[in-house]
PDB file of C-alpha atoms in Angstrom:
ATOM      1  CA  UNK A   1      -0.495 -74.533  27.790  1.00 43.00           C
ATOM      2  CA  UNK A   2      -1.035 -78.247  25.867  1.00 42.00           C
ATOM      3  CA  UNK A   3      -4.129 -78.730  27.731  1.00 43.00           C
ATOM      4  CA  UNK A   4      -5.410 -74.829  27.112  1.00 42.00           C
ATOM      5  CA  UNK A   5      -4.761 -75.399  23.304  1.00 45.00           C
ATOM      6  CA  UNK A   6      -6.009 -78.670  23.167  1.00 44.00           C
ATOM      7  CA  UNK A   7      -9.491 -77.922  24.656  1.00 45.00           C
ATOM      8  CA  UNK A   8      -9.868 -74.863  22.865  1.00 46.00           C
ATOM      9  CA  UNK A   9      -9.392 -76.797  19.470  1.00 46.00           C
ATOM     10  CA  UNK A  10     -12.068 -79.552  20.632  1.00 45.00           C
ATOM     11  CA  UNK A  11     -14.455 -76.550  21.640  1.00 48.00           C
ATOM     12  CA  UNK A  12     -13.896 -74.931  18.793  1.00 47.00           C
ATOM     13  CA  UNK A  13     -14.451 -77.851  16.837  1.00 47.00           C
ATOM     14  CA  UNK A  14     -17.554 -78.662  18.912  1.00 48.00           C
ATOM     15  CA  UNK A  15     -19.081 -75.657  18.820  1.00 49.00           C
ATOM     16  CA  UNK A  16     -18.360 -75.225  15.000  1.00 49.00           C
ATOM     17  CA  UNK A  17     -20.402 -78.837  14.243  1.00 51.00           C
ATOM     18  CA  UNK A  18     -23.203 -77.937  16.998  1.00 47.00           C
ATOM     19  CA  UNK A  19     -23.723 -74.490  15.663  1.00 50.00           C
ATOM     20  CA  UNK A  20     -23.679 -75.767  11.716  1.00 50.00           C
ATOM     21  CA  UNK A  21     -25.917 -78.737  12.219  1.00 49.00           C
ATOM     22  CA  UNK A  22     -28.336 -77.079  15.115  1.00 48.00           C
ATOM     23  CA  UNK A  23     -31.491 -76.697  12.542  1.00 45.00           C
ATOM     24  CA  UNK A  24     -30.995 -80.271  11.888  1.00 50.00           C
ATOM     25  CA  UNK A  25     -29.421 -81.970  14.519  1.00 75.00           C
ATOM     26  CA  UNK A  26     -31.246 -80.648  17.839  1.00 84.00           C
ATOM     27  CA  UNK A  27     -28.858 -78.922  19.554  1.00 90.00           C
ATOM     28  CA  UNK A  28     -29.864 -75.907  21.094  1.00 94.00           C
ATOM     29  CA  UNK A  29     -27.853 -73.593  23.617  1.00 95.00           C
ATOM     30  CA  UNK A  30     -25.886 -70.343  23.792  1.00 96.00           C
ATOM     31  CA  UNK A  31     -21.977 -68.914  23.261  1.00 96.00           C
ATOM     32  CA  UNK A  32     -21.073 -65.830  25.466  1.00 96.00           C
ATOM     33  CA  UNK A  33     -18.430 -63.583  26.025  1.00 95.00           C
ATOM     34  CA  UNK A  34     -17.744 -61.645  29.182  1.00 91.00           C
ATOM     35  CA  UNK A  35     -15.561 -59.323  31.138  1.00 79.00           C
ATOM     36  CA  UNK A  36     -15.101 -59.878  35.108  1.00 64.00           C
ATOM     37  CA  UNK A  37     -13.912 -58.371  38.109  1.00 66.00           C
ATOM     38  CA  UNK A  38     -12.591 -60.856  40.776  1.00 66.00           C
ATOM     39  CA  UNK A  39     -11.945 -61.268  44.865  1.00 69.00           C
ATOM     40  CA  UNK A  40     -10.341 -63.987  46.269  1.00 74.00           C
ATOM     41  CA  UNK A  41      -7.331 -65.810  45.713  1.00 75.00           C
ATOM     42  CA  UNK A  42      -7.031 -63.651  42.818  1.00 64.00           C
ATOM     43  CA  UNK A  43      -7.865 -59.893  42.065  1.00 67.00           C
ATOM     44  CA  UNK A  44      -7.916 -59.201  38.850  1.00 67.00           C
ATOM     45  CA  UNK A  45     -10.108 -57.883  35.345  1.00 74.00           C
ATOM     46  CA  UNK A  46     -10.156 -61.017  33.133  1.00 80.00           C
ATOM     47  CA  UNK A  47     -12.188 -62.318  29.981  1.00 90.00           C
ATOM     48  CA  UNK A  48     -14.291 -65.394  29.876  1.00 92.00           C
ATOM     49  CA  UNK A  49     -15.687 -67.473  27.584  1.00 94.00           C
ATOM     50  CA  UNK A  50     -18.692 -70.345  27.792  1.00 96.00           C
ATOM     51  CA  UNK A  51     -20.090 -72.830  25.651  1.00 96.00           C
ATOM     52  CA  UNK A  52     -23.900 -74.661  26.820  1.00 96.00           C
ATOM     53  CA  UNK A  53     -25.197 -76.644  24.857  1.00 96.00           C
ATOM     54  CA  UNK A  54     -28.644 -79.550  24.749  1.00 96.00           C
ATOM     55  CA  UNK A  55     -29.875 -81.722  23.140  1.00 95.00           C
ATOM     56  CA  UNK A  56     -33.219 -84.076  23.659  1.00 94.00           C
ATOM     57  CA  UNK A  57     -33.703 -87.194  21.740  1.00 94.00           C
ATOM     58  CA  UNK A  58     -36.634 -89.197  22.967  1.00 94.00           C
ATOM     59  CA  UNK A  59     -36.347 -90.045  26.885  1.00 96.00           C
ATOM     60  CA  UNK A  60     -32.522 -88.514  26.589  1.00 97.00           C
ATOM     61  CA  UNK A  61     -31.035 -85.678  26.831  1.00 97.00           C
ATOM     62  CA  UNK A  62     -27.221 -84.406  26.667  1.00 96.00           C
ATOM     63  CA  UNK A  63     -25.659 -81.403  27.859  1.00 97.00           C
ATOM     64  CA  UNK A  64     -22.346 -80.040  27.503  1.00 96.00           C
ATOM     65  CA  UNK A  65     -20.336 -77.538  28.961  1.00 96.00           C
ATOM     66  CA  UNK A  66     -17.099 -75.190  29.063  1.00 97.00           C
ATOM     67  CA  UNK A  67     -16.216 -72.572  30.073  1.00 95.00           C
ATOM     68  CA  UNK A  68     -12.425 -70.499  29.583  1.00 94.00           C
ATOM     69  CA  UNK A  69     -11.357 -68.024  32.059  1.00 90.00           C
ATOM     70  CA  UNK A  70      -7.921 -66.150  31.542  1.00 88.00           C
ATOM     71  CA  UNK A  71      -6.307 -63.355  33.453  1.00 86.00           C
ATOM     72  CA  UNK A  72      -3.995 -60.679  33.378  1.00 82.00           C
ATOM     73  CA  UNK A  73      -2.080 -57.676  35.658  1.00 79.00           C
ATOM     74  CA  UNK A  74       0.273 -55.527  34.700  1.00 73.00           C
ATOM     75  CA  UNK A  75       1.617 -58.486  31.790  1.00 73.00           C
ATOM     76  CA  UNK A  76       1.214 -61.130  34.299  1.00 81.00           C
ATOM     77  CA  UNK A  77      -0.831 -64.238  33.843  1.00 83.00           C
ATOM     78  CA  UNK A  78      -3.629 -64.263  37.413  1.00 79.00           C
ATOM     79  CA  UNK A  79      -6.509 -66.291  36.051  1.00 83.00           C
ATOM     80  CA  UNK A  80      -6.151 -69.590  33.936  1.00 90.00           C
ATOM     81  CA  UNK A  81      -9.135 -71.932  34.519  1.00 92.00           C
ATOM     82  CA  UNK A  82     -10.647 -74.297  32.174  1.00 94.00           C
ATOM     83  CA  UNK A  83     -13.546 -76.031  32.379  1.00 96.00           C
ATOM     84  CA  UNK A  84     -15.399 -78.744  30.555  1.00 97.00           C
ATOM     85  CA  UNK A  85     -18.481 -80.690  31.952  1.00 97.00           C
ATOM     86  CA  UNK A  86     -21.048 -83.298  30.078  1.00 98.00           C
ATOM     87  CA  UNK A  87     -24.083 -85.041  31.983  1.00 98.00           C
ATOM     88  CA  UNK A  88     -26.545 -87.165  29.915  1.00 98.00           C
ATOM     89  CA  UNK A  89     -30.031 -87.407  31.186  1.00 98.00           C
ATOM     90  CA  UNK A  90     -32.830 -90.483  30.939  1.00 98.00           C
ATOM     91  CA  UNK A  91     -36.564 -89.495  31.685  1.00 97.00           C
ATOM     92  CA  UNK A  92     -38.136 -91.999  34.022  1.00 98.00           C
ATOM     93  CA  UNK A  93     -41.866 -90.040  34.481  1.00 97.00           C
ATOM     94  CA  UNK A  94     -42.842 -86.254  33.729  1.00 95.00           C
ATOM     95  CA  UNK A  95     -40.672 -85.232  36.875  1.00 97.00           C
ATOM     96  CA  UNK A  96     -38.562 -87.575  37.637  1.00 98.00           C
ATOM     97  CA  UNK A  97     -34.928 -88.693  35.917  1.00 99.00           C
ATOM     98  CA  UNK A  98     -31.874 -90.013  35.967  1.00 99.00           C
ATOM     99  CA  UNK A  99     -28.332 -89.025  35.139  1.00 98.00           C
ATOM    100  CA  UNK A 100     -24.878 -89.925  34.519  1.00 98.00           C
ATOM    101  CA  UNK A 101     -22.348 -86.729  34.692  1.00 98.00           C
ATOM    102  CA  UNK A 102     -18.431 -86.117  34.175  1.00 97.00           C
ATOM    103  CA  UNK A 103     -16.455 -83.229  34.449  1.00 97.00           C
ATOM    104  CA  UNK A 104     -12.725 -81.363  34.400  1.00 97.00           C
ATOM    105  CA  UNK A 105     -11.440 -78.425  35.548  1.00 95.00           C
ATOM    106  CA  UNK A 106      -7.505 -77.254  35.452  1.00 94.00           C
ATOM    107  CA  UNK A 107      -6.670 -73.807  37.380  1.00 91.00           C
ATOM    108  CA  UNK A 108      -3.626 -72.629  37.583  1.00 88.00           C
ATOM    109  CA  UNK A 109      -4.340 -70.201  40.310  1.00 84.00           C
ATOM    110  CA  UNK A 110      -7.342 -71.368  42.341  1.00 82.00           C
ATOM    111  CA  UNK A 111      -6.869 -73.772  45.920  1.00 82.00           C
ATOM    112  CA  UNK A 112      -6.806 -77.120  43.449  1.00 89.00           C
ATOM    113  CA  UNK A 113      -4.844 -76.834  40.398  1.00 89.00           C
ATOM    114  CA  UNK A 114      -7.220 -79.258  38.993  1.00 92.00           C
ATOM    115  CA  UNK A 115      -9.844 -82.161  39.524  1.00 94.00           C
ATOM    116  CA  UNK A 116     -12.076 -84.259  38.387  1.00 96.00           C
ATOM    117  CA  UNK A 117     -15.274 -85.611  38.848  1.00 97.00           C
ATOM    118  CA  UNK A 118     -17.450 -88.502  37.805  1.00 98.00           C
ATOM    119  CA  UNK A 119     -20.997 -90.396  39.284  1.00 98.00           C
ATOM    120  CA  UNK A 120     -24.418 -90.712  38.484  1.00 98.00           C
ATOM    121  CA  UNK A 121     -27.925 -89.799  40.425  1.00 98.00           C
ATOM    122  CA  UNK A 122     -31.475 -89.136  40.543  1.00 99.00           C
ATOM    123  CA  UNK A 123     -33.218 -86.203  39.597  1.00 99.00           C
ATOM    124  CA  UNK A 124     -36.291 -84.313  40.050  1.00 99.00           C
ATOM    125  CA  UNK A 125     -38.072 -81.496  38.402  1.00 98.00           C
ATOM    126  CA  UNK A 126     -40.233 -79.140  41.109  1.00 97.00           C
ATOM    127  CA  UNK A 127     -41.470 -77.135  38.639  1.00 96.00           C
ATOM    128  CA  UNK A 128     -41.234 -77.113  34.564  1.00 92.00           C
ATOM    129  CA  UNK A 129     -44.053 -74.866  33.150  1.00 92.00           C
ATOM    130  CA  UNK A 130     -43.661 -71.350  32.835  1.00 91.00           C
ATOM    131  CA  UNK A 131     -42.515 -68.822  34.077  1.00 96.00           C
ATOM    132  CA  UNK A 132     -40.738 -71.161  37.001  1.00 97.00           C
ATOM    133  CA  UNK A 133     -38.605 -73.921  36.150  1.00 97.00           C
ATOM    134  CA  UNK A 134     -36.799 -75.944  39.203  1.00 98.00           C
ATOM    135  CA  UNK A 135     -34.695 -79.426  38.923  1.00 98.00           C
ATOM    136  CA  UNK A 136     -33.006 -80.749  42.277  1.00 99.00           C
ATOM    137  CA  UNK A 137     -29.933 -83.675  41.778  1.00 99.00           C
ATOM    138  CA  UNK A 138     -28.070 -85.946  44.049  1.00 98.00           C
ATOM    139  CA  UNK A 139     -25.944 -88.974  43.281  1.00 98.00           C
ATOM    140  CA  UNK A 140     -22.669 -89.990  44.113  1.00 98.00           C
ATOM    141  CA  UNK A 141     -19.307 -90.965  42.468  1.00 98.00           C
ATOM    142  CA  UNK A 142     -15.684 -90.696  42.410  1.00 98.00           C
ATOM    143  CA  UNK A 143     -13.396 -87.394  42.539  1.00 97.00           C
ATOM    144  CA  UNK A 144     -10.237 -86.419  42.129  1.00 96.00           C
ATOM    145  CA  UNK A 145      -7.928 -83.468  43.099  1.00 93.00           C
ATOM    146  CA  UNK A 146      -4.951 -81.615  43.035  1.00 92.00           C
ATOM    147  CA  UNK A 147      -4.059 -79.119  45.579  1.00 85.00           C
ATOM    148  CA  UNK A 148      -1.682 -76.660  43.763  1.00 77.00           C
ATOM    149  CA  UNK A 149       1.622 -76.165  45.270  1.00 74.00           C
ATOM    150  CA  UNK A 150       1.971 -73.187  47.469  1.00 69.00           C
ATOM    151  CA  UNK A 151       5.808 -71.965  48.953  1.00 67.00           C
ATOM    152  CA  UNK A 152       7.215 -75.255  50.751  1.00 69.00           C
ATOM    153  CA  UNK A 153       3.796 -76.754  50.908  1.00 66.00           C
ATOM    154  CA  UNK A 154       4.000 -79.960  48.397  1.00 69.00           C
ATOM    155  CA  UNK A 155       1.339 -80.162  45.373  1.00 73.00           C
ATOM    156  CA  UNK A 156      -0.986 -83.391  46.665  1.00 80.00           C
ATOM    157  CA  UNK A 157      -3.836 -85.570  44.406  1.00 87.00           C
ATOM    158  CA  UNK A 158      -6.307 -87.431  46.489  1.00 90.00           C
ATOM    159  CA  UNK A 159      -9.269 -89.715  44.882  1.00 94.00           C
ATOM    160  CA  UNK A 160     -11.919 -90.761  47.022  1.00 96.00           C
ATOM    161  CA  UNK A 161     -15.781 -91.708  47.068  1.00 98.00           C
ATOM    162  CA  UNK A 162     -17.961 -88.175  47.057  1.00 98.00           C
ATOM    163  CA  UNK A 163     -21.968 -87.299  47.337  1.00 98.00           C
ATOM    164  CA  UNK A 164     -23.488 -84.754  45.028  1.00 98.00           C
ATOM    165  CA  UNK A 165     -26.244 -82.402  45.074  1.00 98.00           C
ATOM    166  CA  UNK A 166     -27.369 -79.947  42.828  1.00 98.00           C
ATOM    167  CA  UNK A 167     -29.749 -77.241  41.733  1.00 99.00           C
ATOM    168  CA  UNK A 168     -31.235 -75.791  38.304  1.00 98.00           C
ATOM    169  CA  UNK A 169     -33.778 -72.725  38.866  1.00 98.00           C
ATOM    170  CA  UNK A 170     -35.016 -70.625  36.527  1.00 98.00           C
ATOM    171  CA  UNK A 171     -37.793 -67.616  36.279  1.00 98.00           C
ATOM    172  CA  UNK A 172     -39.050 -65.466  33.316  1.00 97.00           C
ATOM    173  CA  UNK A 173     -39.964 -62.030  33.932  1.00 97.00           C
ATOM    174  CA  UNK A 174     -40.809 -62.030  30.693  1.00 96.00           C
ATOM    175  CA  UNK A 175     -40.497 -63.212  26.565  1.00 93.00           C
ATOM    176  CA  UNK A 176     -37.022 -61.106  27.249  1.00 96.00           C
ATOM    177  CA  UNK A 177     -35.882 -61.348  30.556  1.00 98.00           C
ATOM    178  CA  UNK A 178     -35.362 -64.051  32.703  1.00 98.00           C
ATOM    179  CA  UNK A 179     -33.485 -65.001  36.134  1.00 98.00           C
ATOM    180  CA  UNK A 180     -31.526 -67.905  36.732  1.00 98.00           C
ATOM    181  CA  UNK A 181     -29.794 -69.585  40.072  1.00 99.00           C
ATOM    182  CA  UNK A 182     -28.017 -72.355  39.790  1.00 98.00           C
ATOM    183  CA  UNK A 183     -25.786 -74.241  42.709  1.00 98.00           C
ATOM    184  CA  UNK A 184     -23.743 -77.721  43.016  1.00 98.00           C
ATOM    185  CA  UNK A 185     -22.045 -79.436  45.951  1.00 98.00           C
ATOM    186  CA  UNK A 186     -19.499 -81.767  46.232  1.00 97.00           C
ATOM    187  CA  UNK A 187     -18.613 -83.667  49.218  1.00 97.00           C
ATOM    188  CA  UNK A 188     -15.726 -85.930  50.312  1.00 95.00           C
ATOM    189  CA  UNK A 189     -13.679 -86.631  53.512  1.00 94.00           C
ATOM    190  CA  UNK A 190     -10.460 -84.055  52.396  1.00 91.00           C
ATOM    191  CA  UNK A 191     -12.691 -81.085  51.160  1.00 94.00           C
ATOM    192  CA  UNK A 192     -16.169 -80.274  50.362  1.00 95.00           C
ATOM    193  CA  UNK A 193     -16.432 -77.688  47.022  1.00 95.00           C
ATOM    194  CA  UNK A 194     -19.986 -75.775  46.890  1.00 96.00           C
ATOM    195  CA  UNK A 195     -20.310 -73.411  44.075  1.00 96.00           C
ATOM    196  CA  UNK A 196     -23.320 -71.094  43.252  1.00 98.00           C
ATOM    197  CA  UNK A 197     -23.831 -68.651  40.293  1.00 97.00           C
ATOM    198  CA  UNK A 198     -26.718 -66.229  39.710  1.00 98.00           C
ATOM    199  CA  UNK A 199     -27.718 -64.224  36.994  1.00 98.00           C
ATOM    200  CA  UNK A 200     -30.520 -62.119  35.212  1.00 98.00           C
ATOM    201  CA  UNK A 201     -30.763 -62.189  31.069  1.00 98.00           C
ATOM    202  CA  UNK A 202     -31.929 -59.928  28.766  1.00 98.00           C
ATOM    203  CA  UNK A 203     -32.772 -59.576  25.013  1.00 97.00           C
ATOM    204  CA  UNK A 204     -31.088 -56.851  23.521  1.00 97.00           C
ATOM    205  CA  UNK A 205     -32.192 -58.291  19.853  1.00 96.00           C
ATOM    206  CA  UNK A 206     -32.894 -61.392  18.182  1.00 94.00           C
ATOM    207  CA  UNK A 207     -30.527 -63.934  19.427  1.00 95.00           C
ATOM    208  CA  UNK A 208     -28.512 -61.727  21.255  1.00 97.00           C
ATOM    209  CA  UNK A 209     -28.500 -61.256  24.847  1.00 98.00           C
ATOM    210  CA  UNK A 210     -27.025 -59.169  27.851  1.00 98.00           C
ATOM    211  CA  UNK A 211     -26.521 -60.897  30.725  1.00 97.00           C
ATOM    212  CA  UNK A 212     -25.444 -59.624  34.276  1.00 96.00           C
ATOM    213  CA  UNK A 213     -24.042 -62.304  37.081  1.00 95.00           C
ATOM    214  CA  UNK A 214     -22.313 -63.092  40.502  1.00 95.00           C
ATOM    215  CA  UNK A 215     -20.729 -66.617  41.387  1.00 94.00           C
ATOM    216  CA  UNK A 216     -19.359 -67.891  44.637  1.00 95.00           C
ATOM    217  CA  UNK A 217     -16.642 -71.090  44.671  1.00 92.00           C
ATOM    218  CA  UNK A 218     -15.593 -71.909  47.698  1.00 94.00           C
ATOM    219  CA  UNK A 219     -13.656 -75.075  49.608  1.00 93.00           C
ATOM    220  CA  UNK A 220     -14.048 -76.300  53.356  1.00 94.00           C
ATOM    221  CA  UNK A 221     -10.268 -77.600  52.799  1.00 89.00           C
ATOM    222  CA  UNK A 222      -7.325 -75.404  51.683  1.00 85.00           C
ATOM    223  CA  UNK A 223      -4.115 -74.877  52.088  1.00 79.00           C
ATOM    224  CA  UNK A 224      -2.735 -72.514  54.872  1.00 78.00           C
ATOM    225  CA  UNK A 225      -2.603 -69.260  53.580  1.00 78.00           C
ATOM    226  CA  UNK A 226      -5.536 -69.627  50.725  1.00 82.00           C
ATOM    227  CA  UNK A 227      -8.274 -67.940  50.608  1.00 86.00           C
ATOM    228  CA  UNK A 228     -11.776 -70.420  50.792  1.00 90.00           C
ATOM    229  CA  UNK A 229     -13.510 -68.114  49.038  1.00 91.00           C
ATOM    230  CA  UNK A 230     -13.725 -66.787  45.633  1.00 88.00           C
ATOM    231  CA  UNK A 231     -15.903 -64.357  43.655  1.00 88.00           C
ATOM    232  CA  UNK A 232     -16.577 -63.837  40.116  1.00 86.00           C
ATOM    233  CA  UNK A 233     -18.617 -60.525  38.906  1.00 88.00           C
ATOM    234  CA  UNK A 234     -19.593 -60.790  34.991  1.00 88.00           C
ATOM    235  CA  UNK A 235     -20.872 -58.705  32.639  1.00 92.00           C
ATOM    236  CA  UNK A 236     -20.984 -60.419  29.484  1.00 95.00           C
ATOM    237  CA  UNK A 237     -22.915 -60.727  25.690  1.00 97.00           C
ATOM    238  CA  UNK A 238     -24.346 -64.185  24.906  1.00 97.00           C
ATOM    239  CA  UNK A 239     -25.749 -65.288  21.621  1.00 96.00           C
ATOM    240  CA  UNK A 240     -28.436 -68.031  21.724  1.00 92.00           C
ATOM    241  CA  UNK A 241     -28.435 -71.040  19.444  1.00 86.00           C
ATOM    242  CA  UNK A 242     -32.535 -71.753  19.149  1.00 76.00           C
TER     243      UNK A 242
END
């Protein structure tokens, strides 16, 4: 509950200074709100919340994120997941770049009660005009995790070398709607972690959005009796920060 409170304050905080100083500052992004259905390890109707946020400044650019997941059945907590990522990009050429990236999760229900991760890469953008964008990342670095304790099985942390790839795609139907697919892998010798999350955005009026998605987590390596697989259905309002 420290760590829930605490990152909640710095979001809030973050958000609060991003949002106030975005005409003047640069930052540029979106806040959202959803509701979810889930499969998995855990079945449940939760809430979510997500912060994105960018910012270019010459040849860099920095992007945060965090997101806030919390569940509920019948007055019992099943989701608790907290998120919090920040990668800071350096254009080489008009495609190519390169990165340095951190991130944090806690879960208090998921395979890994939490981990870590932190590396740097190469990236490359495919496409970057309209209506297709397409960026492709790999790079390596240094996680950690925690598998939650499950029964008699004993909670264990392992940190080891890992490889990274990832991918940012994006279409535009049009001014209002738009398509997005986005994927990252992580792999190490004790477990490799793939997530992918799709979605399709639409204006409903001025900065506000509806925005309808699907995301898949899943582990190689888990505990016996936990699920690999998870799935995350959202439905959810997002207001964009231009």
């Amino acid at each position: 509950m420290k760590h829930i409170f605490l990152a909640t304050a710095f979001c809030t905080l973050f958000a609060s200074n991003a949002f106030a100083g975005s005409m003047s500052d640069g930052w540029a992004g979106e806040a959202s709100l959803s509701g979810s259905t889930t499969s998995g390890n855990t079945k449940t109707t939760d809430i979510g919340l997500a912060l994105h946020l960018s910012k270019e400044d010459g040849p860099w650019k920095s992007k945060f994120d965090t997101t806030y997941d919390l569940g509920k059945s019948n007055g019992i907590d099943t989701k608790n997941r907290w998120y919090i990522g920040y990668q800071l990009d350096r254009k080489l050429n008009e495609r190519w770049y390169a990165y340095g990236n951190m991130n944090y999760y806690s879960d208090d229900f998921g395979a890994y009660k939490q981990g870590s991760f932190i590396g740097s890469g190469l990236g490359y953008k495919l496409f970057q005009s309209d209506p297709i964008s397409w960026a492709l990342e790999s790079g390596i670095g240094y996680r950690s995790q925690k598998l939650r304790e499950i029964g008699i099985i004993p909670s264990r942390k392992t940190g080891e070398f890992a490889v990274r790839g990832a991918s940012d795609f994006g279409y535009k139907f049009s001014d209002s709607v738009s398509f997005y697919n986005k994927s990252e892998v992580i792999w190490s010798d004790s477990d490799t972690y793939l997530w992918n999350d799709t979605g399709i955005t639409a204006t409903l009026a001025g900065n506000l959005a509806a925005r309808f998605s699907f995301r898949v987590d899943h582990h190689t390596d888990v505990p016996f009796g936990v699920k690999k697989t998870d799935t995350v259905t959202r439905g959810a309002l997002v207001y964009t920060l231009k």
